Amino acid sequence: MNPLIFSMIMTTVILGTMIVMTSSHWLLIWIGFEMNMLAIIPILMKNYNPRSMEASTKYFLTQATASMLLMLAVVINLLYSGQWTITKMINPTASIIMTLALAMKLGLAPFHFWMPEVTQGISLSSGLILLTWQKLAPLSVLYLISPSINMNMLLLMALASVAIGGWGGLNQTQLRKIMAYSSIGHMGWMTAILIYNPTMTLLNLSLYIAMTLSTFMLFITTASTTTLSLSHMWNKMPLITTIILTLMLSLGGLPPLTGFMPKWMIIQELTKNQSIIIPTIMAITALLNLFFYMRLTYATSLTMFPTTNNTKIKWQFENTKWMTYMPPLIVISTMILPLTPMTVLLD
């Protein structure tokens, strides 16, 4: 893609998200979503082939439907309140339709069907943008309307997302699909706590973006797209492979690592609000995510796949430019659990 065109498209994507995050007028928010959606499609089709075209079409149809529902909710709310202000979501029907539209944009269950297929059909760099940056705008709107959201419906979608995020990834060997189902699960955790403590949702989102960003950048560095290609990396680049596996265990929420922090705090917060069954179900279903990450770790580091590579020290001569900018991100993604007490300052 021409660098000038690519920079214009990326500027439009960023500008669309910024408009959504900083506006208090529903029409401006809708325009921001549309700018973001129309600009991201050329990025998804960057490596043009029938598979990426199919993924982009699925993404467009889903997001266009969500935008239509969002505008319907805005119009219904306007008829009842007479205002375009985002904080005046007083009509229950409008609130439910708005929540469904934002859930579709985020990929929450039962509207998750598009996310694994779209992520699998695009390049790793496009998948990185789809699973990180594209979550900011819908979550910011959910954050702003959280006082008027139907709590039972949101908790039901959150539980379904955590469960599907675990079950869906069990039989996957494609790394992009695994990351997509992981994203669905993490979105479930974020929306479950949104009603009780919205600030904790932002903490979870920040850590999720840091972990996903690190993992995708290392996938791009090693050109790994499947479990098999990742397992062959062990012979060539054991250090990078070890870091990838640590990051994946952190994404799964293994206790010594950073990914355990948001789960721990969310379970604690839900328990404080006299909710016992919901965090119990979420903790049990989160074990499914941890299982497929552990299985990936086992297949990569504890088994030896057939290989024609007889030069076992080849990794010593590999290009390691990535080491100059990755360590801080990796530390944030894996080792900040001891800083958990500092998060009380966020409350």
Short mmCIF file of C-alpha atoms in Angstrom, two decimals:
data_model
loop_
_atom_site.label_atom_id
_atom_site.label_comp_id
_atom_site.label_asym_id
_atom_site.label_seq_id
_atom_site.Cartn_x
_atom_site.Cartn_y
_atom_site.Cartn_z
CA MET A 1 0.00 0.00 0.00
CA ASN A 2 1.19 3.50 -0.83
CA PRO A 3 2.68 5.07 2.36
CA LEU A 4 0.75 8.32 1.86
CA ILE A 5 -2.56 6.50 1.45
CA PHE A 6 -1.78 4.24 4.41
CA SER A 7 -0.98 7.23 6.64
CA MET A 8 -4.24 8.95 5.60
CA ILE A 9 -6.25 5.82 6.37
CA MET A 10 -4.57 5.34 9.76
CA THR A 11 -5.16 9.02 10.58
CA THR A 12 -8.86 8.56 9.78
CA VAL A 13 -9.05 5.44 11.99
CA ILE A 14 -7.42 7.28 14.90
CA LEU A 15 -9.51 10.42 14.35
CA GLY A 16 -12.75 8.39 14.24
CA THR A 17 -11.93 6.74 17.56
CA MET A 18 -10.93 10.05 19.14
CA ILE A 19 -14.22 11.65 18.02
CA VAL A 20 -16.18 8.82 19.66
CA MET A 21 -14.16 9.02 22.89
CA THR A 22 -14.36 12.81 23.28
CA SER A 23 -17.90 13.61 22.07
CA SER A 24 -21.02 14.05 24.17
CA HIS A 25 -23.37 14.31 21.15
CA TRP A 26 -24.86 11.09 19.77
CA LEU A 27 -24.63 12.21 16.12
CA LEU A 28 -20.90 12.92 16.44
CA ILE A 29 -20.39 9.53 18.09
CA TRP A 30 -22.20 7.80 15.23
CA ILE A 31 -20.10 9.73 12.67
CA GLY A 32 -16.92 8.69 14.52
CA PHE A 33 -17.95 5.04 14.39
CA GLU A 34 -18.66 5.29 10.67
CA MET A 35 -15.32 6.98 9.95
CA ASN A 36 -13.53 4.30 11.92
CA MET A 37 -15.39 1.44 10.20
CA LEU A 38 -14.92 2.70 6.63
CA ALA A 39 -11.22 3.47 7.17
CA ILE A 40 -10.33 0.16 8.80
CA ILE A 41 -11.60 -1.95 5.87
CA PRO A 42 -8.66 -1.10 3.51
CA ILE A 43 -6.30 -2.01 6.36
CA LEU A 44 -8.01 -5.40 6.73
CA MET A 45 -7.59 -5.94 2.97
CA LYS A 46 -3.95 -4.82 2.97
CA ASN A 47 -2.76 -8.25 1.75
CA TYR A 48 -5.37 -8.60 -0.98
CA ASN A 49 -6.68 -12.13 -1.50
CA PRO A 50 -10.14 -13.78 -1.51
CA ARG A 51 -9.83 -14.68 2.19
CA SER A 52 -9.13 -11.11 3.32
CA MET A 53 -11.91 -9.82 1.06
CA GLU A 54 -14.34 -12.26 2.67
CA ALA A 55 -13.20 -11.22 6.16
CA SER A 56 -13.56 -7.52 5.31
CA THR A 57 -17.07 -8.09 3.93
CA LYS A 58 -18.11 -9.92 7.12
CA TYR A 59 -16.67 -7.11 9.22
CA PHE A 60 -18.45 -4.44 7.17
CA LEU A 61 -21.85 -6.15 7.32
CA THR A 62 -21.62 -6.73 11.08
CA GLN A 63 -20.42 -3.22 11.89
CA ALA A 64 -22.97 -1.61 9.56
CA THR A 65 -25.75 -3.54 11.31
CA ALA A 66 -24.43 -2.43 14.70
CA SER A 67 -24.29 1.21 13.52
CA MET A 68 -27.88 0.96 12.29
CA LEU A 69 -28.99 -0.37 15.70
CA LEU A 70 -27.02 2.38 17.42
CA MET A 71 -28.77 5.07 15.38
CA LEU A 72 -32.15 3.40 16.08
CA ALA A 73 -31.45 3.57 19.82
CA VAL A 74 -30.38 7.22 19.52
CA VAL A 75 -33.59 8.14 17.64
CA ILE A 76 -35.80 6.31 20.17
CA ASN A 77 -34.01 8.07 23.04
CA LEU A 78 -34.37 11.41 21.22
CA LEU A 79 -38.15 10.93 20.90
CA TYR A 80 -38.49 10.37 24.65
CA SER A 81 -35.91 12.82 26.04
CA GLY A 82 -35.67 15.45 23.31
CA GLN A 83 -31.88 15.57 23.76
CA TRP A 84 -28.83 14.34 21.85
CA THR A 85 -26.67 14.27 24.99
CA ILE A 86 -25.01 10.93 25.66
CA THR A 87 -25.71 10.99 29.40
CA LYS A 88 -29.49 11.29 28.89
CA MET A 89 -30.19 7.62 28.11
CA ILE A 90 -33.50 7.48 30.00
CA ASN A 91 -35.56 5.11 27.83
CA PRO A 92 -35.11 1.39 28.74
CA THR A 93 -35.75 0.20 25.16
CA ALA A 94 -33.15 2.59 23.78
CA SER A 95 -30.68 1.48 26.44
CA ILE A 96 -31.15 -2.22 25.55
CA ILE A 97 -30.79 -1.60 21.80
CA MET A 98 -27.71 0.57 22.40
CA THR A 99 -26.12 -2.15 24.54
CA LEU A 100 -26.79 -4.76 21.84
CA ALA A 101 -25.25 -2.51 19.17
CA LEU A 102 -22.10 -1.92 21.23
CA ALA A 103 -21.90 -5.64 22.09
CA MET A 104 -21.98 -6.41 18.36
CA LYS A 105 -19.17 -3.93 17.72
CA LEU A 106 -17.08 -5.43 20.55
CA GLY A 107 -17.74 -9.05 19.61
CA LEU A 108 -19.50 -9.98 22.85
CA ALA A 109 -21.54 -13.18 22.88
CA PRO A 110 -24.01 -13.91 21.33
CA PHE A 111 -22.70 -11.51 18.65
CA HIS A 112 -19.20 -12.99 18.66
CA PHE A 113 -19.62 -15.03 15.47
CA TRP A 114 -17.75 -12.57 13.20
CA MET A 115 -14.61 -12.04 15.26
CA PRO A 116 -12.73 -15.39 14.87
CA GLU A 117 -13.51 -15.55 11.14
CA VAL A 118 -12.47 -11.97 10.45
CA THR A 119 -9.28 -12.24 12.54
CA GLN A 120 -8.28 -15.46 10.79
CA GLY A 121 -8.77 -13.97 7.32
CA ILE A 122 -6.53 -10.92 7.76
CA SER A 123 -2.81 -10.37 8.34
CA LEU A 124 -1.22 -10.38 11.80
CA SER A 125 -0.69 -6.60 11.78
CA SER A 126 -4.33 -5.98 10.84
CA GLY A 127 -5.43 -8.47 13.50
CA LEU A 128 -3.42 -6.52 16.05
CA ILE A 129 -5.36 -3.33 15.23
CA LEU A 130 -8.69 -5.18 15.19
CA LEU A 131 -8.20 -6.77 18.63
CA THR A 132 -6.75 -3.72 20.40
CA TRP A 133 -7.49 -0.28 18.94
CA GLN A 134 -10.97 -1.20 17.69
CA LYS A 135 -12.10 -2.00 21.25
CA LEU A 136 -11.51 1.53 22.54
CA ALA A 137 -14.45 3.36 20.95
CA PRO A 138 -17.29 0.91 21.83
CA LEU A 139 -15.97 0.41 25.37
CA SER A 140 -15.72 4.16 25.94
CA VAL A 141 -19.40 4.57 25.00
CA LEU A 142 -20.36 1.61 27.24
CA TYR A 143 -18.38 3.25 30.04
CA LEU A 144 -20.28 6.52 29.62
CA ILE A 145 -23.76 4.95 29.56
CA SER A 146 -22.99 2.32 32.26
CA PRO A 147 -25.37 3.90 34.86
CA SER A 148 -28.37 3.32 32.56
CA ILE A 149 -27.47 -0.14 31.19
CA ASN A 150 -29.70 -3.14 31.91
CA MET A 151 -27.52 -4.97 34.45
CA ASN A 152 -28.98 -8.46 34.02
CA MET A 153 -28.62 -8.41 30.24
CA LEU A 154 -25.01 -7.18 30.40
CA LEU A 155 -24.03 -9.80 33.01
CA LEU A 156 -25.66 -12.54 30.92
CA MET A 157 -23.68 -11.47 27.85
CA ALA A 158 -20.50 -11.25 29.94
CA LEU A 159 -20.95 -14.80 31.28
CA ALA A 160 -21.69 -16.12 27.78
CA SER A 161 -18.58 -14.33 26.41
CA VAL A 162 -16.27 -15.78 29.06
CA ALA A 163 -17.68 -19.28 28.43
CA ILE A 164 -17.54 -19.05 24.61
CA GLY A 165 -14.08 -17.49 24.76
CA GLY A 166 -12.93 -20.63 26.56
CA TRP A 167 -14.89 -23.29 24.68
CA GLY A 168 -14.22 -21.80 21.25
CA GLY A 169 -10.44 -21.85 21.62
CA LEU A 170 -10.18 -25.46 22.76
CA ASN A 171 -10.02 -27.05 19.30
CA GLN A 172 -8.04 -24.30 17.53
CA THR A 173 -4.54 -24.59 16.11
CA GLN A 174 -4.55 -21.19 14.36
CA LEU A 175 -2.95 -18.55 16.59
CA ARG A 176 -5.12 -15.74 15.24
CA LYS A 177 -8.31 -17.61 16.11
CA ILE A 178 -6.94 -18.40 19.56
CA MET A 179 -6.26 -14.69 20.10
CA ALA A 180 -9.76 -13.83 18.84
CA TYR A 181 -11.43 -16.21 21.31
CA SER A 182 -9.14 -14.88 24.02
CA SER A 183 -10.37 -11.38 23.16
CA ILE A 184 -14.00 -12.51 23.47
CA GLY A 185 -13.25 -13.92 26.93
CA HIS A 186 -11.46 -10.76 28.08
CA MET A 187 -14.32 -8.58 26.85
CA GLY A 188 -16.63 -10.70 29.01
CA TRP A 189 -14.52 -9.97 32.10
CA MET A 190 -14.47 -6.24 31.32
CA THR A 191 -18.22 -5.93 30.84
CA ALA A 192 -19.00 -8.05 33.93
CA ILE A 193 -17.42 -5.46 36.23
CA LEU A 194 -18.60 -2.42 34.24
CA ILE A 195 -21.77 -2.00 36.31
CA TYR A 196 -20.05 -2.22 39.69
CA ASN A 197 -16.70 -0.52 39.08
CA PRO A 198 -16.14 1.07 35.63
CA THR A 199 -12.59 2.12 36.58
CA MET A 200 -11.62 -1.54 36.91
CA THR A 201 -12.84 -2.07 33.36
CA LEU A 202 -10.30 0.51 32.20
CA LEU A 203 -7.52 -1.23 34.16
CA ASN A 204 -8.46 -4.57 32.60
CA LEU A 205 -8.55 -2.98 29.12
CA SER A 206 -5.09 -1.42 29.59
CA LEU A 207 -3.53 -4.72 30.65
CA TYR A 208 -5.34 -6.64 27.90
CA ILE A 209 -4.03 -4.22 25.24
CA ALA A 210 -0.47 -4.46 26.63
CA MET A 211 -0.53 -8.28 26.62
CA THR A 212 -2.17 -8.62 23.20
CA LEU A 213 0.15 -6.00 21.68
CA SER A 214 3.24 -7.82 22.97
CA THR A 215 2.00 -11.22 21.78
CA PHE A 216 1.08 -10.03 18.28
CA MET A 217 4.36 -8.15 17.85
CA LEU A 218 6.28 -11.32 18.65
CA PHE A 219 4.06 -13.33 16.28
CA ILE A 220 4.90 -10.80 13.56
CA THR A 221 8.62 -11.00 14.44
CA THR A 222 8.63 -14.79 14.14
CA ALA A 223 6.01 -14.97 11.33
CA SER A 224 4.07 -17.55 13.38
CA THR A 225 0.43 -18.17 12.49
CA THR A 226 -0.14 -21.76 13.66
CA THR A 227 0.79 -23.95 16.60
CA LEU A 228 3.11 -25.94 14.32
CA SER A 229 5.02 -22.87 13.09
CA LEU A 230 5.35 -21.65 16.68
CA SER A 231 6.72 -25.03 17.78
CA HIS A 232 9.40 -24.90 15.06
CA MET A 233 10.52 -21.53 16.45
CA TRP A 234 11.92 -23.34 19.50
CA ASN A 235 14.85 -24.62 17.43
CA LYS A 236 15.60 -21.26 15.87
CA MET A 237 14.68 -18.66 18.50
CA PRO A 238 14.18 -20.23 21.94
CA LEU A 239 14.30 -16.88 23.77
CA ILE A 240 11.48 -15.32 21.74
CA THR A 241 9.46 -18.54 21.96
CA THR A 242 9.83 -18.59 25.75
CA ILE A 243 8.64 -14.98 25.98
CA ILE A 244 5.64 -15.73 23.73
CA LEU A 245 4.65 -18.66 25.94
CA THR A 246 5.01 -16.54 29.09
CA LEU A 247 2.79 -13.88 27.52
CA MET A 248 0.19 -16.48 26.58
CA LEU A 249 0.12 -17.85 30.13
CA SER A 250 -0.32 -14.26 31.31
CA LEU A 251 -3.26 -13.85 28.89
CA GLY A 252 -4.72 -17.03 30.36
CA GLY A 253 -4.49 -15.59 33.88
CA LEU A 254 -1.89 -17.82 35.53
CA PRO A 255 -1.40 -16.40 39.07
CA PRO A 256 2.26 -15.28 39.14
CA LEU A 257 1.80 -13.23 35.97
CA THR A 258 0.15 -9.88 35.20
CA GLY A 259 -2.94 -11.41 33.59
CA PHE A 260 -4.04 -12.76 36.97
CA MET A 261 -4.37 -9.24 38.43
CA PRO A 262 -7.59 -8.09 36.69
CA LYS A 263 -9.30 -11.47 37.21
CA TRP A 264 -8.40 -11.43 40.90
CA MET A 265 -9.65 -7.87 41.39
CA ILE A 266 -12.86 -8.44 39.40
CA ILE A 267 -13.72 -11.58 41.40
CA GLN A 268 -13.03 -9.66 44.62
CA GLU A 269 -15.20 -6.71 43.53
CA LEU A 270 -18.11 -8.92 42.45
CA THR A 271 -17.92 -10.79 45.76
CA LYS A 272 -18.03 -7.47 47.67
CA ASN A 273 -21.27 -6.68 45.84
CA GLN A 274 -22.93 -9.84 47.20
CA SER A 275 -22.49 -11.71 43.92
CA ILE A 276 -21.07 -15.19 44.49
CA ILE A 277 -22.44 -17.38 41.69
CA ILE A 278 -21.37 -15.13 38.79
CA PRO A 279 -17.64 -14.85 39.75
CA THR A 280 -17.59 -18.60 40.52
CA ILE A 281 -18.87 -19.46 37.03
CA MET A 282 -16.48 -16.96 35.45
CA ALA A 283 -13.49 -18.36 37.35
CA ILE A 284 -14.35 -21.93 36.32
CA THR A 285 -14.86 -21.06 32.65
CA ALA A 286 -11.64 -19.00 32.66
CA LEU A 287 -9.82 -22.27 33.29
CA LEU A 288 -10.74 -23.27 29.74
CA ASN A 289 -8.69 -20.33 28.42
CA LEU A 290 -5.80 -21.32 30.65
CA PHE A 291 -6.09 -24.92 29.43
CA PHE A 292 -5.58 -24.16 25.75
CA TYR A 293 -2.71 -21.81 26.55
CA MET A 294 -1.11 -24.51 28.71
CA ARG A 295 -1.63 -27.00 25.88
CA LEU A 296 0.09 -24.59 23.49
CA THR A 297 2.97 -24.24 25.94
CA TYR A 298 3.29 -28.01 26.21
CA ALA A 299 3.19 -28.56 22.45
CA THR A 300 5.80 -25.88 21.87
CA SER A 301 8.38 -26.30 24.61
CA LEU A 302 7.97 -29.82 26.02
CA THR A 303 7.66 -31.82 22.82
CA MET A 304 10.03 -32.02 19.85
CA PHE A 305 8.30 -31.73 16.50
CA PRO A 306 9.94 -33.23 13.40
CA THR A 307 12.30 -30.72 11.83
CA THR A 308 14.91 -30.61 9.09
CA ASN A 309 16.86 -27.92 10.91
CA ASN A 310 20.15 -29.40 12.13
CA THR A 311 21.68 -26.09 13.20
CA LYS A 312 20.43 -25.81 16.75
CA ILE A 313 22.37 -22.63 17.50
CA LYS A 314 20.98 -20.72 14.55
CA TRP A 315 19.05 -18.47 16.94
CA GLN A 316 22.30 -16.91 18.14
CA PHE A 317 22.76 -15.23 14.76
CA GLU A 318 19.18 -14.04 14.31
CA ASN A 319 18.34 -10.36 14.00
CA THR A 320 17.41 -9.11 17.49
CA LYS A 321 16.49 -5.47 16.77
CA TRP A 322 13.16 -6.11 18.46
CA MET A 323 15.03 -6.33 21.78
CA THR A 324 15.48 -2.54 21.81
CA TYR A 325 11.76 -1.73 22.19
CA MET A 326 10.02 -4.88 23.41
CA PRO A 327 11.39 -5.39 26.99
CA PRO A 328 9.31 -2.65 28.70
CA LEU A 329 6.11 -3.95 27.09
CA ILE A 330 6.98 -7.53 28.04
CA VAL A 331 7.67 -6.52 31.65
CA ILE A 332 4.30 -4.73 31.86
CA SER A 333 2.56 -7.76 30.34
CA THR A 334 4.08 -10.36 32.66
CA MET A 335 5.60 -8.99 35.86
CA ILE A 336 3.50 -6.23 37.45
CA LEU A 337 1.36 -8.39 39.75
CA PRO A 338 3.31 -7.12 42.84
CA LEU A 339 2.04 -3.61 42.01
CA THR A 340 -1.58 -4.69 42.57
CA PRO A 341 -1.93 -2.76 45.90
CA MET A 342 -1.24 0.48 44.02
CA THR A 343 -4.45 0.02 42.03
CA VAL A 344 -6.49 1.05 45.08
CA LEU A 345 -5.55 4.60 44.05
CA LEU A 346 -7.83 4.12 41.01
CA ASP A 347 -10.95 3.75 43.16
#
